[in-house]
C-alpha atoms as a printed R data frame, in Angstrom:
    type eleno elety resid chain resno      x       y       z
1   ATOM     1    CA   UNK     A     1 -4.471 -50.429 -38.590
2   ATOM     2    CA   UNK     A     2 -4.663 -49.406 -42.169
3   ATOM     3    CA   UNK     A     3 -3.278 -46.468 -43.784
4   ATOM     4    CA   UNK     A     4 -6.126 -44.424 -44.006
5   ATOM     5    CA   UNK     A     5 -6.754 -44.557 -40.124
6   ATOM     6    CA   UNK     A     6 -3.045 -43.738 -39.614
7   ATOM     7    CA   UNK     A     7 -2.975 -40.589 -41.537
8   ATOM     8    CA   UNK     A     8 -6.201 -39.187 -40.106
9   ATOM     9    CA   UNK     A     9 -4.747 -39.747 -36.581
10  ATOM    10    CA   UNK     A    10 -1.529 -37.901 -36.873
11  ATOM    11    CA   UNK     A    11 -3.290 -34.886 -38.725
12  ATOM    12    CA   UNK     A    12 -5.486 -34.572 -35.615
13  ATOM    13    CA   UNK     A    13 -2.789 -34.554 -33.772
14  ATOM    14    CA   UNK     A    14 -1.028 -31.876 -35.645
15  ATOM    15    CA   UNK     A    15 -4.505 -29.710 -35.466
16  ATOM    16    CA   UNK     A    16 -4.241 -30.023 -31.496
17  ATOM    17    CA   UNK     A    17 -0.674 -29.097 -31.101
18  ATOM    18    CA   UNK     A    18 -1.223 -26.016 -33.535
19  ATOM    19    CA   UNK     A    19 -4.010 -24.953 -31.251
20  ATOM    20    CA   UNK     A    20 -1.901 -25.731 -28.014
21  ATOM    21    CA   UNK     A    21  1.186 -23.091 -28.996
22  ATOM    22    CA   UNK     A    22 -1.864 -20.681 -30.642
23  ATOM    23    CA   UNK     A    23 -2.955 -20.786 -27.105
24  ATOM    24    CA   UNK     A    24 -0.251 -19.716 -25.646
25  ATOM    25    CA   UNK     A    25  1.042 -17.120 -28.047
26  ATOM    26    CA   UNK     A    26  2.172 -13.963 -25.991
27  ATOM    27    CA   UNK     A    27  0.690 -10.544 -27.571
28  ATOM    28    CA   UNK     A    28  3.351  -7.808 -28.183
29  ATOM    29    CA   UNK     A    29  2.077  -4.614 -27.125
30  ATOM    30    CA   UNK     A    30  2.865  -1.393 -29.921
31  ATOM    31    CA   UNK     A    31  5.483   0.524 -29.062
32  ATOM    32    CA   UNK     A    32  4.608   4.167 -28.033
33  ATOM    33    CA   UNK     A    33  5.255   6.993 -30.100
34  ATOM    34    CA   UNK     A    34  9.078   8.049 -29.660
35  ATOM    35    CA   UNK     A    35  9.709  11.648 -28.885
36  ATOM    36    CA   UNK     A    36 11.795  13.058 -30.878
37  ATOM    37    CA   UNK     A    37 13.862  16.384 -30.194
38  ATOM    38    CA   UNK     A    38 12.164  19.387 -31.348
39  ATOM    39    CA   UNK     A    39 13.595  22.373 -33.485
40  ATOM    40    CA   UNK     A    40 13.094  25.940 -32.203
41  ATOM    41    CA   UNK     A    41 13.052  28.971 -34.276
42  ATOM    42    CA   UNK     A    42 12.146  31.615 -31.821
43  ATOM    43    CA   UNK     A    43 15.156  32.452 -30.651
44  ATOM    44    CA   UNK     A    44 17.622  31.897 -34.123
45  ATOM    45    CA   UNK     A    45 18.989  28.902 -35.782
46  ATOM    46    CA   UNK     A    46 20.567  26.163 -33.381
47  ATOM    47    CA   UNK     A    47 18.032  25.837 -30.398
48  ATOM    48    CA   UNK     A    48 15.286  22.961 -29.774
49  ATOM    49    CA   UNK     A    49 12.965  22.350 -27.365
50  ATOM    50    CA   UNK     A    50 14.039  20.375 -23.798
51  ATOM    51    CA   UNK     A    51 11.634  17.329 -23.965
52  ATOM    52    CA   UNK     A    52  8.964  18.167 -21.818
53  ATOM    53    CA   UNK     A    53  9.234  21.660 -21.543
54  ATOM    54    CA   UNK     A    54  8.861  25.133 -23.516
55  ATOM    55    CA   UNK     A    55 12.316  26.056 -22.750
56  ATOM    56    CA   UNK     A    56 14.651  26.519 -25.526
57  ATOM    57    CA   UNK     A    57 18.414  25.473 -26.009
58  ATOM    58    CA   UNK     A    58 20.969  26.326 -27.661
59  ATOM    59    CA   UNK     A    59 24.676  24.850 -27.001
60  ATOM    60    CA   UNK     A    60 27.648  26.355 -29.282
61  ATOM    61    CA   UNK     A    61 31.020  27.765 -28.134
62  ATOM    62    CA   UNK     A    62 34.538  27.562 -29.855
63  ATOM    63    CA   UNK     A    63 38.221  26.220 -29.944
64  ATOM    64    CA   UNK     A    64 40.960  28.791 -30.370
65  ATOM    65    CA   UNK     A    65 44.566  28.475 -30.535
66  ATOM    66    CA   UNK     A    66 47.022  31.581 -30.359
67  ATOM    67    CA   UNK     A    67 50.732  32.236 -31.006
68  ATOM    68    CA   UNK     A    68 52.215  35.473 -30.748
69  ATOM    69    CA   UNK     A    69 55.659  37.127 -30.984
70  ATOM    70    CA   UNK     A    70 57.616  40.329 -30.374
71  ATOM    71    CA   UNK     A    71 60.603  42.716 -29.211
72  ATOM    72    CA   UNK     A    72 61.033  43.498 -25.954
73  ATOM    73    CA   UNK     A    73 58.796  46.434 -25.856
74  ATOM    74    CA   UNK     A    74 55.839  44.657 -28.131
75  ATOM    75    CA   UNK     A    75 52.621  43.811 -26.284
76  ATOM    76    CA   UNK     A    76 52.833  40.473 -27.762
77  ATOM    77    CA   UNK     A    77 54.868  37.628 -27.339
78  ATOM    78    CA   UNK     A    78 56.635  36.914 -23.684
79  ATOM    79    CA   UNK     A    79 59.578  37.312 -22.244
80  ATOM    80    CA   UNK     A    80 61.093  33.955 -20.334
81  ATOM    81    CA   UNK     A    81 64.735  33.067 -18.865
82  ATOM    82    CA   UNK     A    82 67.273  31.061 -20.579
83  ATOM    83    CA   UNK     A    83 67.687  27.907 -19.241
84  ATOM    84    CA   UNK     A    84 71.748  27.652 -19.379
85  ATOM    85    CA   UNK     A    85 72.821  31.096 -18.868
86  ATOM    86    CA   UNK     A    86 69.993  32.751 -17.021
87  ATOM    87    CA   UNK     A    87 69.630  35.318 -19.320
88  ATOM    88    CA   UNK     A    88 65.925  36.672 -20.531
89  ATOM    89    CA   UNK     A    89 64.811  35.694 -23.737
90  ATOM    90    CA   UNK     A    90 61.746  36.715 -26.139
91  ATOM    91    CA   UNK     A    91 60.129  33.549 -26.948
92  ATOM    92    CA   UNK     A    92 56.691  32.378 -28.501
93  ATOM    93    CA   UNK     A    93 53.009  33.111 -26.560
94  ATOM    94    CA   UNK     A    94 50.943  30.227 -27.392
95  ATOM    95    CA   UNK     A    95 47.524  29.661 -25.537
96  ATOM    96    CA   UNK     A    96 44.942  26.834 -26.404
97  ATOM    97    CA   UNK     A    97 41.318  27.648 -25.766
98  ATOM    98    CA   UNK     A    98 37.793  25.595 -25.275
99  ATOM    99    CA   UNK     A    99 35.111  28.037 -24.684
100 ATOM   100    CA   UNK     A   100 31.568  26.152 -23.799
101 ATOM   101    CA   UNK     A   101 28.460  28.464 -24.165
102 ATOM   102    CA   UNK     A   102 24.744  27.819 -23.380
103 ATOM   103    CA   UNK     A   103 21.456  30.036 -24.251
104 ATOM   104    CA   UNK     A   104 17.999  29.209 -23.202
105 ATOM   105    CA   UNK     A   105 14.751  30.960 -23.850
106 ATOM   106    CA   UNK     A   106 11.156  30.912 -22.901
107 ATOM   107    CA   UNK     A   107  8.445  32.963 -23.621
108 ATOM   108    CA   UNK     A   108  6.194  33.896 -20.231
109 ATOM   109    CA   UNK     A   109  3.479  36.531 -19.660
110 ATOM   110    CA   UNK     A   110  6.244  38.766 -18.085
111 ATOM   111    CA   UNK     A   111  7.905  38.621 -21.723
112 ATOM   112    CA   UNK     A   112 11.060  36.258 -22.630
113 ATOM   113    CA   UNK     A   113 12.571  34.317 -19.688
114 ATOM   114    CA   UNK     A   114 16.718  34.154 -21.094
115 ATOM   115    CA   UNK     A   115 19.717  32.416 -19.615
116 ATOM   116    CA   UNK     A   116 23.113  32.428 -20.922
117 ATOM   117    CA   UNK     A   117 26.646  30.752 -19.687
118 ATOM   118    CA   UNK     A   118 30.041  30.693 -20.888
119 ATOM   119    CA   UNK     A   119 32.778  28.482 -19.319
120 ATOM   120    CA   UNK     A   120 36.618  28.682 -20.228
121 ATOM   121    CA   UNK     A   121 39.125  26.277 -20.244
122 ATOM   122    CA   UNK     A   122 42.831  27.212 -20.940
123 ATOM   123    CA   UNK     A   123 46.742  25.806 -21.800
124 ATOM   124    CA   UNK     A   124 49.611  27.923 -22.764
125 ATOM   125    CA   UNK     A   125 52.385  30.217 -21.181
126 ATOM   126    CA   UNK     A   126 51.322  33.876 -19.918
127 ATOM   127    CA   UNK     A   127 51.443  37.100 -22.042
128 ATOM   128    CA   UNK     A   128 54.667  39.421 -20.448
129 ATOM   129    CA   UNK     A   129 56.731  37.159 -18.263
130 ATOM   130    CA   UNK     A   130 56.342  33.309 -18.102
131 ATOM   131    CA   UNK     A   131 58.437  30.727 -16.433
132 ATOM   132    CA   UNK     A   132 56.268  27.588 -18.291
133 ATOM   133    CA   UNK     A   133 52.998  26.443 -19.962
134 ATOM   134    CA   UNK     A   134 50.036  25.104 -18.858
135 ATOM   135    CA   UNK     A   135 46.831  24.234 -17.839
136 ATOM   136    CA   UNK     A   136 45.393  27.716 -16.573
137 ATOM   137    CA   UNK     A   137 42.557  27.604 -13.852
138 ATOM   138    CA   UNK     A   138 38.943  27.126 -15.590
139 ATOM   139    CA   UNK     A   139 37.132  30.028 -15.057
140 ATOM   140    CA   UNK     A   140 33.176  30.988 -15.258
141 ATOM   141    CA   UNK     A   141 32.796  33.990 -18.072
142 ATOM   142    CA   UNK     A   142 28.791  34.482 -17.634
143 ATOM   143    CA   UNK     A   143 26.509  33.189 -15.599
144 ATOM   144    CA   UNK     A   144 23.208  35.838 -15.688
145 ATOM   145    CA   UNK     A   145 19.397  34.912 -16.208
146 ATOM   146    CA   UNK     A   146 16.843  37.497 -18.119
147 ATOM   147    CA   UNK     A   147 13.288  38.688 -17.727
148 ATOM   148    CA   UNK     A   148 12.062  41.097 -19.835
149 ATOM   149    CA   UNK     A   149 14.801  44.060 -19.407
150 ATOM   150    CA   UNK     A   150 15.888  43.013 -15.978
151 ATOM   151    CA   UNK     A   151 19.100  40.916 -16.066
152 ATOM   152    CA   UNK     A   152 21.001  39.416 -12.465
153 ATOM   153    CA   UNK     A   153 24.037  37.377 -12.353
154 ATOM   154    CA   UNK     A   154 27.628  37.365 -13.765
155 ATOM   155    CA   UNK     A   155 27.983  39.613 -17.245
156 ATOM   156    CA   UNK     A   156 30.286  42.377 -18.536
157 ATOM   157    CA   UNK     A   157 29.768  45.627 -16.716
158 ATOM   158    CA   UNK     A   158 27.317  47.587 -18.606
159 ATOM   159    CA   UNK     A   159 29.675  50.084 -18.768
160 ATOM   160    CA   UNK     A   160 31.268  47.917 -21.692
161 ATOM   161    CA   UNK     A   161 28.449  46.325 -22.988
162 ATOM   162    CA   UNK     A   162 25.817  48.929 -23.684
163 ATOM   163    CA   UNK     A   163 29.088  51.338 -25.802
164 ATOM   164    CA   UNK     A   164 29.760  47.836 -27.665
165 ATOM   165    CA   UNK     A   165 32.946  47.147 -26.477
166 ATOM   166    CA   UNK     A   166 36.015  48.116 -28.866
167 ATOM   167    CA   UNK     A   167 36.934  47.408 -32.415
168 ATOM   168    CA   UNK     A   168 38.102  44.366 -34.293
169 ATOM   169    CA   UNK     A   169 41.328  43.973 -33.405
170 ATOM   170    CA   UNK     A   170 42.544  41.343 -31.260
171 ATOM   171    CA   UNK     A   171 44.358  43.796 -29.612
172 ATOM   172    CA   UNK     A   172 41.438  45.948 -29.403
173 ATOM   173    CA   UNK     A   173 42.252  46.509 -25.325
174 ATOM   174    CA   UNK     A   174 45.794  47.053 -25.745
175 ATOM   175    CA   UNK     A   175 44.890  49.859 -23.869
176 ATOM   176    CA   UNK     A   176 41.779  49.288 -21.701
177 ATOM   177    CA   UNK     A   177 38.432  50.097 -21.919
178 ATOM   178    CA   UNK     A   178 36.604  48.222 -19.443
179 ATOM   179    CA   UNK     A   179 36.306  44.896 -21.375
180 ATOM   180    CA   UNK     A   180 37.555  43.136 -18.802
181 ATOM   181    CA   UNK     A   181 34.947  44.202 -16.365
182 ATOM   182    CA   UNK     A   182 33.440  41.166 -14.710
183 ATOM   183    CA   UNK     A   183 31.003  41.709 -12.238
184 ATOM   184    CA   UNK     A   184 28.026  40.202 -10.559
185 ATOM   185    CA   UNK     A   185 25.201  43.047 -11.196
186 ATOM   186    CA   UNK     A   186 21.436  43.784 -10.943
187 ATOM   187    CA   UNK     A   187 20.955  45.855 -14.538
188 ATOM   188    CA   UNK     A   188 18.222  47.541 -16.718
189 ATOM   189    CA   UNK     A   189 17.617  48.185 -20.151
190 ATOM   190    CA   UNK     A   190 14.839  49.796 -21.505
191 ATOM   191    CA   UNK     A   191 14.584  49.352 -25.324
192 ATOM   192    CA   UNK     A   192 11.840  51.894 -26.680
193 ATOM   193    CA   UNK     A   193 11.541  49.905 -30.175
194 ATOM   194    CA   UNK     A   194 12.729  52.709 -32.461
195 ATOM   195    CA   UNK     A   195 16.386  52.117 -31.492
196 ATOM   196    CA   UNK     A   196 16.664  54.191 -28.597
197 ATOM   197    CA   UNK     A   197 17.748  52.116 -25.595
198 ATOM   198    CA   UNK     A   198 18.540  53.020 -21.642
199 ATOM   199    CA   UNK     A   199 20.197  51.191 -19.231
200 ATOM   200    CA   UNK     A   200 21.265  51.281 -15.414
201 ATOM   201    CA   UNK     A   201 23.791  48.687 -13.490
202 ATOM   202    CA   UNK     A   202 24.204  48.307  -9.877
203 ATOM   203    CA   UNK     A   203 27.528  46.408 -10.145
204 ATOM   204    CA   UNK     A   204 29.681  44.388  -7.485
205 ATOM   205    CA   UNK     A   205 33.140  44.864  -9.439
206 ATOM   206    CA   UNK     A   206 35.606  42.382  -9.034
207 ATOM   207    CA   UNK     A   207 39.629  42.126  -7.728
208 ATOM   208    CA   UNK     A   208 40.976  42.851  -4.816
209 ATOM   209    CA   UNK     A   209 41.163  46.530  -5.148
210 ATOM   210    CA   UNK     A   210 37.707  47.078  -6.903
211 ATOM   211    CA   UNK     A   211 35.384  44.666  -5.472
212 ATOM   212    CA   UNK     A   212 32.780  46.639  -3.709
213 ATOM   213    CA   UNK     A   213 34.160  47.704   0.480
214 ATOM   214    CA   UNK     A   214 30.760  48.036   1.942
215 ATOM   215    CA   UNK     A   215 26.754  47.988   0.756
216 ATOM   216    CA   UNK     A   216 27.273  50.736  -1.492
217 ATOM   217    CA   UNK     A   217 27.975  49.336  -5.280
218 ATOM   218    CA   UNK     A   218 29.449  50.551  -8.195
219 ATOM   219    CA   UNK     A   219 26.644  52.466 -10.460
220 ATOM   220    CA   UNK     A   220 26.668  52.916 -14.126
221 ATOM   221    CA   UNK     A   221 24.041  54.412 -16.242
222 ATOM   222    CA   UNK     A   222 24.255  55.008 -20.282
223 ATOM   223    CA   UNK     A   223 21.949  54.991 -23.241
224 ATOM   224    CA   UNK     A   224 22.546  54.254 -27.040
225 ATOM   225    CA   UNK     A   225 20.765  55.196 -30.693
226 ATOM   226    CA   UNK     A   226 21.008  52.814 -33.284
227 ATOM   227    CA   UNK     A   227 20.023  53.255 -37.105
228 ATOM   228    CA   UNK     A   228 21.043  52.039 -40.040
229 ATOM   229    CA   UNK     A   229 23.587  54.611 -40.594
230 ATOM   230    CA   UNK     A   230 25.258  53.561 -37.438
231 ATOM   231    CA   UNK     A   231 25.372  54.402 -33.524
232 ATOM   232    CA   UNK     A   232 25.896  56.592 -30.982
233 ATOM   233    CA   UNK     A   233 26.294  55.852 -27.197
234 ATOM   234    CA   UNK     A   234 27.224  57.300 -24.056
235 ATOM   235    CA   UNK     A   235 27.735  55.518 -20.595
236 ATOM   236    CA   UNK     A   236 28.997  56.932 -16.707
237 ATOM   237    CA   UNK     A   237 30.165  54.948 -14.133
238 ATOM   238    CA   UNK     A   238 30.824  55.861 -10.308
239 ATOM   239    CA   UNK     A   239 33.566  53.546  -8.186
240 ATOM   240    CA   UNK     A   240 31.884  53.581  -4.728
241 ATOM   241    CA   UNK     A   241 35.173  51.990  -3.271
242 ATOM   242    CA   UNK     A   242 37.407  54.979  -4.898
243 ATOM   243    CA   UNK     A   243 34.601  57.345  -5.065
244 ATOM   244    CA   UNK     A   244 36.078  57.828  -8.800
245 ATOM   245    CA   UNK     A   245 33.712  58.519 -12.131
246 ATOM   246    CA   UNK     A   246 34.492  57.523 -15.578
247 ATOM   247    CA   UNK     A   247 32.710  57.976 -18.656
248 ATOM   248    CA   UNK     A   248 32.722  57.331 -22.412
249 ATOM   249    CA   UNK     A   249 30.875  58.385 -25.736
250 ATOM   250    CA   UNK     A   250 31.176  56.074 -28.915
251 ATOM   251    CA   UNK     A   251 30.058  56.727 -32.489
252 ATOM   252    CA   UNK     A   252 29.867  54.120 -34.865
253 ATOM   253    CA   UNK     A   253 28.919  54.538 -38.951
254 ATOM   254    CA   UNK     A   254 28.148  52.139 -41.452
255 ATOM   255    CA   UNK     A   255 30.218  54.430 -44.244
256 ATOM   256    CA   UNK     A   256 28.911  51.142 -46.952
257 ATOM   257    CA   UNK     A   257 27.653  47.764 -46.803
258 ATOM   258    CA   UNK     A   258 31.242  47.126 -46.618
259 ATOM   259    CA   UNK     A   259 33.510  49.786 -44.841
260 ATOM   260    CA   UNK     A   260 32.433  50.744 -40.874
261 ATOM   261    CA   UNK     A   261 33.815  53.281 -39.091
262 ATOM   262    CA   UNK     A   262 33.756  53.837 -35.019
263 ATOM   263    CA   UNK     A   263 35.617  56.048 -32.455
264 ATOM   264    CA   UNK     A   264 35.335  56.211 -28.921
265 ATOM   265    CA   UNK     A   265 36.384  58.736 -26.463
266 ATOM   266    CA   UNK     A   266 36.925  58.477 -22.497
267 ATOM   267    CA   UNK     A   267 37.893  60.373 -19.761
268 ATOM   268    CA   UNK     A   268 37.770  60.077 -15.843
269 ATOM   269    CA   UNK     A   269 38.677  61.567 -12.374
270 ATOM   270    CA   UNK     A   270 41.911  59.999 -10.681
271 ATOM   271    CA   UNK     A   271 42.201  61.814  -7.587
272 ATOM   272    CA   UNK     A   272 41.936  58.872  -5.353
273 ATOM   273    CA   UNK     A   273 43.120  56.087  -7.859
274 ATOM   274    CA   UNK     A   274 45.246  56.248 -10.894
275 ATOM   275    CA   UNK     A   275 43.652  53.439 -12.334
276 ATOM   276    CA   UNK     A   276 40.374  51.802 -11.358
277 ATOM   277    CA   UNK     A   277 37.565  48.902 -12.703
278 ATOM   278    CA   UNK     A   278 35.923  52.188 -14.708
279 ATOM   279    CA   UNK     A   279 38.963  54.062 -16.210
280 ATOM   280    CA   UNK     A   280 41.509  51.713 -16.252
281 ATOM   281    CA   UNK     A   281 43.688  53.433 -18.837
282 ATOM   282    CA   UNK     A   282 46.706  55.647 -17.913
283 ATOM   283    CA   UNK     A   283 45.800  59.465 -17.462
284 ATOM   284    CA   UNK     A   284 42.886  61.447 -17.121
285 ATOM   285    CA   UNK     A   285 41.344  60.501 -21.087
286 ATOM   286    CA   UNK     A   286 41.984  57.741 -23.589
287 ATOM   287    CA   UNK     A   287 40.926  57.417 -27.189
288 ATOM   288    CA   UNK     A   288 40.266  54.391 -29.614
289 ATOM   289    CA   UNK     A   289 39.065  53.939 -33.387
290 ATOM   290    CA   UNK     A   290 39.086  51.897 -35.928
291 ATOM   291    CA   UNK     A   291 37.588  50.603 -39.186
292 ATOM   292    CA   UNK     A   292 36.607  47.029 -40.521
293 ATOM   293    CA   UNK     A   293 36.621  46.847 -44.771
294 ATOM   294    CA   UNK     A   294 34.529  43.738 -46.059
295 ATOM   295    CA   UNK     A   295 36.880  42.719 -48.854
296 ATOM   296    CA   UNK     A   296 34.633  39.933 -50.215
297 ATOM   297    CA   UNK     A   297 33.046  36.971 -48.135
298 ATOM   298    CA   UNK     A   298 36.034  35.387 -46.927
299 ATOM   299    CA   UNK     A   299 38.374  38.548 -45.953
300 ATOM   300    CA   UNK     A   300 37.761  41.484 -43.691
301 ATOM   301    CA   UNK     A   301 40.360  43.926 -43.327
302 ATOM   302    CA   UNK     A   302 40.859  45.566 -39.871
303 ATOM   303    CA   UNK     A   303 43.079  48.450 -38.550
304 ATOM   304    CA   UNK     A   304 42.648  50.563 -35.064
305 ATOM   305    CA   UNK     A   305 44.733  53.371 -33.365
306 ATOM   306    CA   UNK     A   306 44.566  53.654 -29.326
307 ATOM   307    CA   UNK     A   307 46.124  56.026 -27.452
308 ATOM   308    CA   UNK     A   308 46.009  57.444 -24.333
309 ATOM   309    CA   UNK     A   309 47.586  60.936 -22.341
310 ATOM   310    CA   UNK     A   310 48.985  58.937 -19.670
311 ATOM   311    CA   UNK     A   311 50.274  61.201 -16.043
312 ATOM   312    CA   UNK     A   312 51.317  65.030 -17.282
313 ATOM   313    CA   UNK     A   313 54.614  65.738 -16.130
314 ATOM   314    CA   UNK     A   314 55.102  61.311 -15.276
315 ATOM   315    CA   UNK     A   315 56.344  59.963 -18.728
316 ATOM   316    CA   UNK     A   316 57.854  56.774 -17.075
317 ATOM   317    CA   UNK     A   317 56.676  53.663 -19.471
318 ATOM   318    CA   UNK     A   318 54.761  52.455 -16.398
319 ATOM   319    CA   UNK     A   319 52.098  55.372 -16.430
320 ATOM   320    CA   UNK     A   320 53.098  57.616 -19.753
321 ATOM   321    CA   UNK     A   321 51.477  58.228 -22.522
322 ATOM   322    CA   UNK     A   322 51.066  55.330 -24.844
323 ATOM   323    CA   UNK     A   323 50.077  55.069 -28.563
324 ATOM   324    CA   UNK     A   324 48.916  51.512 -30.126
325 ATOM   325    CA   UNK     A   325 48.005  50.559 -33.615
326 ATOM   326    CA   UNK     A   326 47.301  46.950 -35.039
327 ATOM   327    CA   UNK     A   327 45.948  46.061 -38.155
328 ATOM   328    CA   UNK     A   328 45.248  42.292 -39.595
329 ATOM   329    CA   UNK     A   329 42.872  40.486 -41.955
330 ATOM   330    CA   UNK     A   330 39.794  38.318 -40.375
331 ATOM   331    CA   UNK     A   331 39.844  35.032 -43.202
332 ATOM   332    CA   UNK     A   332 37.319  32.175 -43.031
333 ATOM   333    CA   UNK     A   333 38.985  29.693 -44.653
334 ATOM   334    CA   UNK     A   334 35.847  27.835 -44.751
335 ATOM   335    CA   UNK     A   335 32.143  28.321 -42.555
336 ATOM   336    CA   UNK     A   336 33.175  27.795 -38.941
337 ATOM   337    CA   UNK     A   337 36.851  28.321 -39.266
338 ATOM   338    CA   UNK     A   338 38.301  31.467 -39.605
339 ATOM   339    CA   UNK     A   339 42.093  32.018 -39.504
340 ATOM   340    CA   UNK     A   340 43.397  36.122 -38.491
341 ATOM   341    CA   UNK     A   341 47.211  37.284 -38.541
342 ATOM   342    CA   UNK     A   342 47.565  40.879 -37.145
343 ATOM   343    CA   UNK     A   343 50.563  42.654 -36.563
344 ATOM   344    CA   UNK     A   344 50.933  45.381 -33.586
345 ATOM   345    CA   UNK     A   345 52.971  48.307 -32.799
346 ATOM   346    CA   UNK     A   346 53.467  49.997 -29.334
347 ATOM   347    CA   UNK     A   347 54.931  52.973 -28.566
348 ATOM   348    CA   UNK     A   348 55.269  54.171 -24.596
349 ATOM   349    CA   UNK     A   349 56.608  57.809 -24.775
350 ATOM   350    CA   UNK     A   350 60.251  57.701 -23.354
351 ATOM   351    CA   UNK     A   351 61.001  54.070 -24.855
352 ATOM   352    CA   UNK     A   352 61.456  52.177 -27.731
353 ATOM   353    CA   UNK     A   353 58.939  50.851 -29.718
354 ATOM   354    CA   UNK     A   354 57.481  47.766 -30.034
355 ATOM   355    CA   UNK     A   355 56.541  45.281 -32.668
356 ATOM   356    CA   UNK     A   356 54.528  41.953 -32.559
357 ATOM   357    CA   UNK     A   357 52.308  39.636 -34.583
358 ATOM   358    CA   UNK     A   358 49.546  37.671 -33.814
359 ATOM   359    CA   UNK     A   359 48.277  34.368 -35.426
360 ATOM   360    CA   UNK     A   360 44.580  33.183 -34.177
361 ATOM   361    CA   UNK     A   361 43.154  29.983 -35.560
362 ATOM   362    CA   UNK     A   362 39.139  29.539 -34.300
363 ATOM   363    CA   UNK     A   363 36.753  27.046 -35.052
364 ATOM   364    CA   UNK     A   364 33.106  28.744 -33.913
365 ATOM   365    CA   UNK     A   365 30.499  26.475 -33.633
């Protein structure tokens, strides 16, 4: 064999083993198309689109922490007992806070389809009389789904709501309004376009002594005018389980782009109930206002006076009259995180006054 021959074998033996593994080359199919979250501006900035759907999301909430101090008359602080001696002490109220919130939107042919949720997880001591910290039970703030005007499920009583709660002050419910009003409800709210809006709220109520007795629930009923000068609203409310009424007028003004003004007025029967989930203040009328001054566009300067008549002729501090006023500054230190001292004084007629301060760190997101 000569050298020509052997070279002309082994590249024909090359050529067959290339077209052997050609043979049996495996084609790769293309990857489909990945799909990719998308962005929805319908609703604001922060929702996108659930995959698949037309349903908007948004997820957001905050983290708050609180520490407050005061005499033994201030609404802030605590009171606890000495560990050697027995004795009660004033001491620190600190809570931690994780507040989980979720919107959703969709846009049928019976208008926009909403949802919105708030969950609340809590640690700290209690605010009055506490024995220890700790974790405090989670609890469900919201739970309510939207059509149009017609809103079900767990909200604020409308009662609250549609008068825009209180002012700026942390301590804006130092003496209630109705904030705290919880309820499962059926409501709604007619919005006419030009800033008139109506509302009505069959409510359930909530606790032991206002949660509805029989089929009969709680009814409130209130309208509001908005413009840019400001606002005026007016809501009633009838306790079926008390068969108490309570109602309240507000008026808010935008004074300048940077000063706004509000007071708020209520008043409500207490023949069968001193107290109930629509007048929860002491005495037959309460009254609130405030203002909020935009100092520039970190700092906004708050103050508000409450006060209300409390029993005539029963000036105990239990169920007297009471006068509150707090004022603090609102800082974001930067966008997201906003830092707010506030100091409070309380005055029940018959005592001593009392003084507290208030430090609230909160990172919104």
């Amino acid at each position: 064999m000569n050298i020509k021959s052997l070279l002309l074998g082994s590249a024909a033996a090359l050529v067959a083993v290339s077209g052997a593994r050609a043979a049996d080359a495996v084609t790769v199919a293309e990857p489909e198309p990945a799909e990719y979250v998308k962005i929805c501006d319908v609703y604001g900035s922060g929702y996108f689109y659930i995959p698949g759907t037309e349903t908007c999301l948004r997820v957001g909430g905050y983290v708050r922490y609180d520490a407050t101090l005061g005499n033994d008359n201030s609404i802030d602080g605590t009171t606890t007992t000495d560990r050697l001696d027995g004795s009660l002490n004033n001491t620190w109220h600190k809570n931690a806070r994780f507040e989980l919130k979720t919107w959703t939107g969709q846009e049928t042919e019976l208008g926009t389809l909403k949802t919105y949720t708030e969950s609340r997880f809590e640690f700290g001591n209690s605010n009055g009389f506490s024995a220890s910290a700790g974790n405090k039970s989670a609890k469900l703030v919201y739970a309510w789904m939207q059509l149009g005007g017609l809103r079900v499920g767990l909200d604020d009583s409308l009662y609250a709501s549609l008068s825009n709660y209180g002012g700026s002050a942390i301590q804006d419910s130092a003496i209630p309004y109705g904030d705290q009003a919880s309820t499962n409800l059926i409501s709604y709210v007619f919005d006419a376009g030009n800033g008139l809006s109506a509302g009505v709220s069959l409510e359930e109520g909530s606790g032991f002594a206002d949660t509805i007795d029989s089929y009969v629930p709680h009814i409130v009923a209130g309208a509001k005018y908005t413009q840019g000068w400001g606002a005026i609203s007016g809501v009633v409310a009838y306790n079926s389980n008390w068969e108490e009424w309570a109602g309240k007028i507000r008026v808010d003004v935008n004074a300048t782009d940077q000063l706004s003004l509000f007071v708020m007025a209520g008043y409500g029967s207490d023949g069968n109930s001193a107290v109930n989930f629509y007048k929860p203040w002491n005495g037959k009328w309460a009254i609130w206002g405030g203002a909020s001054f935009k100092a520039n566009e970190k700092a906004t300067i708050f103050g508000e006076v409450q006060y209300a008549a409390g029993n005539t002729g029963d000036w105990g501090p239990s169920d007297g009259s009471q006068l509150v006023v707090s004022a603090g500054v609102a800082y974001q230190v930067v966008p997201g995180l906003t830092v707010t001292p506030e100091i409070d004084y309380n005055k029940f007629e018959g005592s001593d006054a009392g003084v507290g301060g208030w430090l609230r760190f909160q990172r919104s997101f």
